[in-house]
């Protein structure tokens, strides 16, 4: 049972345009959401996160939106650059119930973003 | 500061062979994790550790064992490798309240 889903395996955009990556989740106990970026032959690197008490978080060109009622989050990259071409993973963490989550993350399948010059 | 390192980078095993993957971090992190990444599946948690001498099962622990004898090291063992364990393995670590830092990965092929 995939609790975090990224239904678009790939996305292609032109340089300078907006990239929108989507993620859906089913577990209402998730309280914290993250996006990781991964280049080939490297490990994932943290990009941006959002707590479930917020609906938006912005960091430079990257903005994450959370719609709790729809159990949906999205990552917007504006403007997109060729260096943004990578695999993007959405991840979610279960709320700390008596300190037992231990920061365990559930990942989506990933979306390959290609930004064309 | 090397961050999170993984050894080896690539390995080929025959079915039934055993091996140990080493993860080392120099950031004095309490928490460490082992994931596997397979096409179309994202990263799935195998085992994790919340401190030296402690380990716990993740989402897909079968066929793997782990040990955390030293705070900086987290070992992942395959006692009898199977083709289904062909994957890319990532180790991660973190400090309480922070995000996970990942190593570069180990690519394992089991024939």
PDB file of C-alpha atoms in Angstrom:
ATOM      1  CA  UNK A   1       0.000   0.000   0.000  1.00  0.00           C
ATOM      2  CA  UNK A   2       1.711   3.143  -1.251  1.00  0.00           C
ATOM      3  CA  UNK A   3       0.967   5.812   1.356  1.00  0.00           C
ATOM      4  CA  UNK A   4       2.806   8.518  -0.558  1.00  0.00           C
ATOM      5  CA  UNK A   5       2.282   8.676  -4.300  1.00  0.00           C
ATOM      6  CA  UNK A   6       3.860  10.696  -7.050  1.00  0.00           C
ATOM      7  CA  UNK A   7       1.734   9.838 -10.035  1.00  0.00           C
ATOM      8  CA  UNK A   8       3.848  11.581 -12.648  1.00  0.00           C
ATOM      9  CA  UNK A   9       7.011   9.571 -13.373  1.00  0.00           C
ATOM     10  CA  UNK A  10       8.455  12.444 -15.385  1.00  0.00           C
ATOM     11  CA  UNK A  11       8.024  16.118 -16.195  1.00  0.00           C
ATOM     12  CA  UNK A  12       9.643  18.196 -18.914  1.00  0.00           C
ATOM     13  CA  UNK A  13       9.695  22.022 -18.873  1.00  0.00           C
ATOM     14  CA  UNK A  14      11.471  24.843 -20.619  1.00  0.00           C
ATOM     15  CA  UNK A  15      14.089  26.913 -18.842  1.00  0.00           C
ATOM     16  CA  UNK A  16      12.524  29.948 -17.193  1.00  0.00           C
ATOM     17  CA  UNK A  17       9.062  28.394 -16.907  1.00  0.00           C
ATOM     18  CA  UNK A  18       7.405  27.014 -13.798  1.00  0.00           C
ATOM     19  CA  UNK A  19       7.832  23.370 -12.770  1.00  0.00           C
ATOM     20  CA  UNK A  20       5.053  21.875 -10.665  1.00  0.00           C
ATOM     21  CA  UNK A  21       5.623  18.504  -9.039  1.00  0.00           C
ATOM     22  CA  UNK A  22       2.726  16.816  -7.283  1.00  0.00           C
ATOM     23  CA  UNK A  23       2.414  14.375  -4.414  1.00  0.00           C
ATOM     24  CA  UNK A  24      -0.605  12.702  -2.803  1.00  0.00           C
ATOM     25  CA  UNK A  25      -0.775  10.876   0.497  1.00  0.00           C
ATOM     26  CA  UNK A  26      -3.280   8.669   2.254  1.00  0.00           C
ATOM     27  CA  UNK A  27      -2.138   8.562   5.889  1.00  0.00           C
ATOM     28  CA  UNK A  28      -3.791  11.337   7.902  1.00  0.00           C
ATOM     29  CA  UNK A  29      -1.187  10.815  10.648  1.00  0.00           C
ATOM     30  CA  UNK A  30       1.538  12.422   8.535  1.00  0.00           C
ATOM     31  CA  UNK A  31       2.500  15.726  10.138  1.00  0.00           C
ATOM     32  CA  UNK A  32       5.573  16.823   8.247  1.00  0.00           C
ATOM     33  CA  UNK A  33       6.378  16.714   4.555  1.00  0.00           C
ATOM     34  CA  UNK A  34       9.663  17.059   2.733  1.00  0.00           C
ATOM     35  CA  UNK A  35      11.019  17.230  -0.773  1.00  0.00           C
ATOM     36  CA  UNK A  36      14.351  15.702  -1.638  1.00  0.00           C
ATOM     37  CA  UNK A  37      16.292  16.160  -4.850  1.00  0.00           C
ATOM     38  CA  UNK A  38      18.521  13.459  -6.282  1.00  0.00           C
ATOM     39  CA  UNK A  39      21.135  13.635  -9.010  1.00  0.00           C
ATOM     40  CA  UNK A  40      22.381  10.433 -10.716  1.00  0.00           C
ATOM     41  CA  UNK A  41      24.943   8.470  -8.702  1.00  0.00           C
ATOM     42  CA  UNK A  42      24.378  10.670  -5.642  1.00  0.00           C
ATOM     43  CA  UNK A  43      22.265  10.381  -2.538  1.00  0.00           C
ATOM     44  CA  UNK A  44      19.096  12.447  -2.085  1.00  0.00           C
ATOM     45  CA  UNK A  45      19.581  15.945  -0.677  1.00  0.00           C
ATOM     46  CA  UNK A  46      17.016  17.841   1.329  1.00  0.00           C
ATOM     47  CA  UNK A  47      15.310  20.647  -0.555  1.00  0.00           C
ATOM     48  CA  UNK A  48      12.383  22.077   1.380  1.00  0.00           C
ATOM     49  CA  UNK A  49       9.813  21.004   3.947  1.00  0.00           C
ATOM     50  CA  UNK A  50       6.468  21.990   5.386  1.00  0.00           C
ATOM     51  CA  UNK A  51       4.701  21.297   8.623  1.00  0.00           C
ATOM     52  CA  UNK A  52       1.080  20.214   8.579  1.00  0.00           C
ATOM     53  CA  UNK A  53       0.116  23.382  10.460  1.00  0.00           C
ATOM     54  CA  UNK A  54       1.098  25.479   7.435  1.00  0.00           C
ATOM     55  CA  UNK A  55      -0.190  25.573   3.887  1.00  0.00           C
ATOM     56  CA  UNK A  56       2.804  27.180   2.215  1.00  0.00           C
ATOM     57  CA  UNK A  57       6.551  27.399   2.663  1.00  0.00           C
ATOM     58  CA  UNK A  58       8.891  29.311   0.418  1.00  0.00           C
ATOM     59  CA  UNK A  59      12.645  29.196  -0.042  1.00  0.00           C
ATOM     60  CA  UNK A  60      14.013  31.184  -2.945  1.00  0.00           C
ATOM     61  CA  UNK A  61      12.809  29.665  -6.192  1.00  0.00           C
ATOM     62  CA  UNK A  62      11.152  26.758  -4.383  1.00  0.00           C
ATOM     63  CA  UNK A  63       7.691  26.821  -2.820  1.00  0.00           C
ATOM     64  CA  UNK A  64       5.815  23.916  -1.308  1.00  0.00           C
ATOM     65  CA  UNK A  65       2.037  24.012  -0.950  1.00  0.00           C
ATOM     66  CA  UNK A  66       0.053  21.718   1.307  1.00  0.00           C
ATOM     67  CA  UNK A  67      -3.671  21.019   0.972  1.00  0.00           C
ATOM     68  CA  UNK A  68      -4.550  18.851   3.972  1.00  0.00           C
ATOM     69  CA  UNK A  69      -8.183  18.361   3.067  1.00  0.00           C
ATOM     70  CA  UNK A  70      -7.153  16.942  -0.300  1.00  0.00           C
ATOM     71  CA  UNK A  71      -4.092  15.186   1.152  1.00  0.00           C
ATOM     72  CA  UNK A  72      -2.038  16.777  -1.574  1.00  0.00           C
ATOM     73  CA  UNK A  73       1.173  18.719  -1.740  1.00  0.00           C
ATOM     74  CA  UNK A  74       3.043  20.296  -4.578  1.00  0.00           C
ATOM     75  CA  UNK A  75       6.473  21.742  -5.220  1.00  0.00           C
ATOM     76  CA  UNK A  76       6.743  24.790  -7.453  1.00  0.00           C
ATOM     77  CA  UNK A  77      10.059  25.801  -8.977  1.00  0.00           C
ATOM     78  CA  UNK A  78      10.109  29.284 -10.496  1.00  0.00           C
ATOM     79  CA  UNK A  79      11.964  29.964 -12.685  1.00  0.00           C
ATOM     80  CA  UNK A  80      13.177  26.506 -13.650  1.00  0.00           C
ATOM     81  CA  UNK A  81      16.846  26.116 -14.533  1.00  0.00           C
ATOM     82  CA  UNK A  82      18.690  23.303 -16.352  1.00  0.00           C
ATOM     83  CA  UNK A  83      20.537  22.545 -13.108  1.00  0.00           C
ATOM     84  CA  UNK A  84      17.189  21.647 -11.537  1.00  0.00           C
ATOM     85  CA  UNK A  85      17.042  18.542 -13.734  1.00  0.00           C
ATOM     86  CA  UNK A  86      16.983  15.670 -11.240  1.00  0.00           C
ATOM     87  CA  UNK A  87      14.685  13.168  -9.561  1.00  0.00           C
ATOM     88  CA  UNK A  88      12.438  14.743  -6.949  1.00  0.00           C
ATOM     89  CA  UNK A  89      11.109  12.668  -4.077  1.00  0.00           C
ATOM     90  CA  UNK A  90       8.248  13.638  -1.850  1.00  0.00           C
ATOM     91  CA  UNK A  91       8.459  12.234   1.687  1.00  0.00           C
ATOM     92  CA  UNK A  92       6.248  12.277   4.754  1.00  0.00           C
ATOM     93  CA  UNK A  93       6.750  11.691   8.464  1.00  0.00           C
ATOM     94  CA  UNK A  94       4.227  10.301  10.909  1.00  0.00           C
ATOM     95  CA  UNK A  95       3.359  12.529  13.850  1.00  0.00           C
ATOM     96  CA  UNK A  96       5.404  11.948  16.969  1.00  0.00           C
ATOM     97  CA  UNK A  97       3.169   9.781  19.089  1.00  0.00           C
ATOM     98  CA  UNK A  98       5.004   9.557  22.371  1.00  0.00           C
ATOM     99  CA  UNK A  99       8.290   9.961  20.524  1.00  0.00           C
ATOM    100  CA  UNK A 100       7.966   6.763  18.570  1.00  0.00           C
ATOM    101  CA  UNK A 101       8.194   8.024  14.998  1.00  0.00           C
ATOM    102  CA  UNK A 102      11.992   8.448  15.246  1.00  0.00           C
ATOM    103  CA  UNK A 103      11.937  10.570  12.136  1.00  0.00           C
ATOM    104  CA  UNK A 104      11.071   7.666   9.866  1.00  0.00           C
ATOM    105  CA  UNK A 105      10.135   8.846   6.401  1.00  0.00           C
ATOM    106  CA  UNK A 106       7.806   7.356   3.808  1.00  0.00           C
ATOM    107  CA  UNK A 107       8.841   8.248   0.279  1.00  0.00           C
ATOM    108  CA  UNK A 108       6.979   8.574  -2.982  1.00  0.00           C
ATOM    109  CA  UNK A 109       8.202   6.938  -6.167  1.00  0.00           C
ATOM    110  CA  UNK A 110       9.912  10.042  -7.459  1.00  0.00           C
ATOM    111  CA  UNK A 111       9.430  12.319 -10.476  1.00  0.00           C
ATOM    112  CA  UNK A 112      12.160  12.879 -13.035  1.00  0.00           C
ATOM    113  CA  UNK A 113      12.299  16.583 -13.880  1.00  0.00           C
ATOM    114  CA  UNK A 114      14.031  17.652 -17.083  1.00  0.00           C
ATOM    115  CA  UNK A 115      14.532  21.355 -17.709  1.00  0.00           C
ATOM    116  CA  UNK A 116      15.421  22.133 -21.316  1.00  0.00           C
ATOM    117  CA  UNK A 117      17.613  25.156 -22.119  1.00  0.00           C
TER     118      UNK A 117
ATOM    119  CA  UNK B   1      33.806  16.840   7.399  1.00  0.00           C
ATOM    120  CA  UNK B   2      32.987  13.922   5.061  1.00  0.00           C
ATOM    121  CA  UNK B   3      29.298  13.710   6.036  1.00  0.00           C
ATOM    122  CA  UNK B   4      27.819  10.281   5.335  1.00  0.00           C
ATOM    123  CA  UNK B   5      30.012   7.789   3.496  1.00  0.00           C
ATOM    124  CA  UNK B   6      29.160   4.316   2.226  1.00  0.00           C
ATOM    125  CA  UNK B   7      31.401   1.372   1.427  1.00  0.00           C
ATOM    126  CA  UNK B   8      31.539  -0.198  -1.122  1.00  0.00           C
ATOM    127  CA  UNK B   9      30.150   1.881  -3.982  1.00  0.00           C
ATOM    128  CA  UNK B  10      29.354  -1.134  -6.132  1.00  0.00           C
ATOM    129  CA  UNK B  11      29.322  -4.887  -5.603  1.00  0.00           C
ATOM    130  CA  UNK B  12      28.322  -7.996  -7.510  1.00  0.00           C
ATOM    131  CA  UNK B  13      27.295 -11.052  -5.507  1.00  0.00           C
ATOM    132  CA  UNK B  14      26.230 -14.541  -6.387  1.00  0.00           C
ATOM    133  CA  UNK B  15      23.017 -15.900  -4.912  1.00  0.00           C
ATOM    134  CA  UNK B  16      23.668 -17.238  -1.426  1.00  0.00           C
ATOM    135  CA  UNK B  17      26.772 -15.158  -0.746  1.00  0.00           C
ATOM    136  CA  UNK B  18      26.934 -12.822   2.205  1.00  0.00           C
ATOM    137  CA  UNK B  19      28.218  -9.293   2.531  1.00  0.00           C
ATOM    138  CA  UNK B  20      28.197  -6.256   4.789  1.00  0.00           C
ATOM    139  CA  UNK B  21      27.562  -2.687   3.716  1.00  0.00           C
ATOM    140  CA  UNK B  22      29.200  -0.043   5.863  1.00  0.00           C
ATOM    141  CA  UNK B  23      27.789   3.385   6.582  1.00  0.00           C
ATOM    142  CA  UNK B  24      29.854   5.937   8.464  1.00  0.00           C
ATOM    143  CA  UNK B  25      28.982   9.480   9.567  1.00  0.00           C
ATOM    144  CA  UNK B  26      31.208  12.060  11.217  1.00  0.00           C
ATOM    145  CA  UNK B  27      28.465  14.461  12.335  1.00  0.00           C
ATOM    146  CA  UNK B  28      27.811  12.829  15.707  1.00  0.00           C
ATOM    147  CA  UNK B  29      24.248  12.035  14.672  1.00  0.00           C
ATOM    148  CA  UNK B  30      22.103   9.882  16.920  1.00  0.00           C
ATOM    149  CA  UNK B  31      19.772   8.492  14.283  1.00  0.00           C
ATOM    150  CA  UNK B  32      20.832   6.351  11.340  1.00  0.00           C
ATOM    151  CA  UNK B  33      18.793   4.639   8.616  1.00  0.00           C
ATOM    152  CA  UNK B  34      19.181   2.139   5.813  1.00  0.00           C
ATOM    153  CA  UNK B  35      16.960   2.421   2.701  1.00  0.00           C
ATOM    154  CA  UNK B  36      16.757   0.600  -0.560  1.00  0.00           C
ATOM    155  CA  UNK B  37      15.720   2.253  -3.804  1.00  0.00           C
ATOM    156  CA  UNK B  38      14.086   0.257  -6.568  1.00  0.00           C
ATOM    157  CA  UNK B  39      12.599   1.487  -9.850  1.00  0.00           C
ATOM    158  CA  UNK B  40       9.043   2.739  -9.389  1.00  0.00           C
ATOM    159  CA  UNK B  41       9.180   2.185  -5.633  1.00  0.00           C
ATOM    160  CA  UNK B  42      10.961   5.196  -4.223  1.00  0.00           C
ATOM    161  CA  UNK B  43      13.066   4.672  -1.097  1.00  0.00           C
ATOM    162  CA  UNK B  44      11.913   2.095   1.419  1.00  0.00           C
ATOM    163  CA  UNK B  45      13.199   1.879   4.973  1.00  0.00           C
ATOM    164  CA  UNK B  46      14.959  -1.392   5.828  1.00  0.00           C
ATOM    165  CA  UNK B  47      16.221  -0.831   9.394  1.00  0.00           C
ATOM    166  CA  UNK B  48      17.035   2.130  11.550  1.00  0.00           C
ATOM    167  CA  UNK B  49      18.837   2.993  14.760  1.00  0.00           C
ATOM    168  CA  UNK B  50      18.071   5.655  17.356  1.00  0.00           C
ATOM    169  CA  UNK B  51      21.412   5.379  19.085  1.00  0.00           C
ATOM    170  CA  UNK B  52      24.513   3.305  19.671  1.00  0.00           C
ATOM    171  CA  UNK B  53      23.621  -0.288  20.450  1.00  0.00           C
ATOM    172  CA  UNK B  54      19.988   0.011  19.323  1.00  0.00           C
ATOM    173  CA  UNK B  55      18.340  -1.096  16.089  1.00  0.00           C
ATOM    174  CA  UNK B  56      14.783  -1.524  14.865  1.00  0.00           C
ATOM    175  CA  UNK B  57      12.954  -2.873  11.840  1.00  0.00           C
ATOM    176  CA  UNK B  58      11.636  -0.661   9.102  1.00  0.00           C
ATOM    177  CA  UNK B  59       9.243  -1.332   6.274  1.00  0.00           C
ATOM    178  CA  UNK B  60      11.197  -4.073   4.443  1.00  0.00           C
ATOM    179  CA  UNK B  61      13.551  -5.770   6.952  1.00  0.00           C
ATOM    180  CA  UNK B  62      13.372  -9.390   5.760  1.00  0.00           C
ATOM    181  CA  UNK B  63      16.709 -10.804   4.589  1.00  0.00           C
ATOM    182  CA  UNK B  64      18.758  -8.063   6.275  1.00  0.00           C
ATOM    183  CA  UNK B  65      20.418  -7.600   9.630  1.00  0.00           C
ATOM    184  CA  UNK B  66      22.018  -4.507  11.101  1.00  0.00           C
ATOM    185  CA  UNK B  67      24.351  -3.515  13.885  1.00  0.00           C
ATOM    186  CA  UNK B  68      25.278  -0.199  15.507  1.00  0.00           C
ATOM    187  CA  UNK B  69      28.218  -1.016  17.747  1.00  0.00           C
ATOM    188  CA  UNK B  70      29.679   2.465  17.381  1.00  0.00           C
ATOM    189  CA  UNK B  71      27.715   5.691  17.148  1.00  0.00           C
ATOM    190  CA  UNK B  72      29.345   6.683  13.883  1.00  0.00           C
ATOM    191  CA  UNK B  73      28.842   3.369  12.069  1.00  0.00           C
ATOM    192  CA  UNK B  74      25.734   1.513  10.914  1.00  0.00           C
ATOM    193  CA  UNK B  75      26.286  -1.848   9.222  1.00  0.00           C
ATOM    194  CA  UNK B  76      23.803  -3.602   6.937  1.00  0.00           C
ATOM    195  CA  UNK B  77      24.304  -7.335   6.455  1.00  0.00           C
ATOM    196  CA  UNK B  78      22.964  -9.752   3.895  1.00  0.00           C
ATOM    197  CA  UNK B  79      23.456 -13.283   5.184  1.00  0.00           C
ATOM    198  CA  UNK B  80      22.351 -15.093   2.024  1.00  0.00           C
ATOM    199  CA  UNK B  81      21.891 -12.755  -0.911  1.00  0.00           C
ATOM    200  CA  UNK B  82      18.966 -13.224  -3.297  1.00  0.00           C
ATOM    201  CA  UNK B  83      18.348 -11.645  -6.723  1.00  0.00           C
ATOM    202  CA  UNK B  84      15.429  -9.726  -5.167  1.00  0.00           C
ATOM    203  CA  UNK B  85      18.004  -7.817  -3.118  1.00  0.00           C
ATOM    204  CA  UNK B  86      19.484  -6.269  -6.245  1.00  0.00           C
ATOM    205  CA  UNK B  87      19.014  -2.586  -5.509  1.00  0.00           C
ATOM    206  CA  UNK B  88      20.663   0.686  -4.637  1.00  0.00           C
ATOM    207  CA  UNK B  89      21.158   1.037  -0.892  1.00  0.00           C
ATOM    208  CA  UNK B  90      21.251   4.401   0.821  1.00  0.00           C
ATOM    209  CA  UNK B  91      22.277   5.188   4.339  1.00  0.00           C
ATOM    210  CA  UNK B  92      21.127   8.338   6.106  1.00  0.00           C
ATOM    211  CA  UNK B  93      21.732   9.986   9.443  1.00  0.00           C
ATOM    212  CA  UNK B  94      20.328  12.895  11.363  1.00  0.00           C
ATOM    213  CA  UNK B  95      20.331  14.793  14.612  1.00  0.00           C
ATOM    214  CA  UNK B  96      17.090  15.027  16.578  1.00  0.00           C
ATOM    215  CA  UNK B  97      14.857  17.724  15.127  1.00  0.00           C
ATOM    216  CA  UNK B  98      16.744  17.920  11.854  1.00  0.00           C
ATOM    217  CA  UNK B  99      16.375  16.382   8.413  1.00  0.00           C
ATOM    218  CA  UNK B 100      18.144  13.287   7.165  1.00  0.00           C
ATOM    219  CA  UNK B 101      21.486  13.476   5.378  1.00  0.00           C
ATOM    220  CA  UNK B 102      22.067  10.743   2.820  1.00  0.00           C
ATOM    221  CA  UNK B 103      25.177   8.945   1.682  1.00  0.00           C
ATOM    222  CA  UNK B 104      26.029   8.458  -2.009  1.00  0.00           C
ATOM    223  CA  UNK B 105      24.621   4.939  -2.179  1.00  0.00           C
ATOM    224  CA  UNK B 106      25.838   1.392  -2.796  1.00  0.00           C
ATOM    225  CA  UNK B 107      24.772  -0.345  -5.972  1.00  0.00           C
ATOM    226  CA  UNK B 108      24.342  -4.087  -5.401  1.00  0.00           C
ATOM    227  CA  UNK B 109      23.779  -6.675  -8.102  1.00  0.00           C
ATOM    228  CA  UNK B 110      22.897 -10.230  -7.056  1.00  0.00           C
ATOM    229  CA  UNK B 111      23.205 -12.820  -9.805  1.00  0.00           C
TER     230      UNK B 111
END
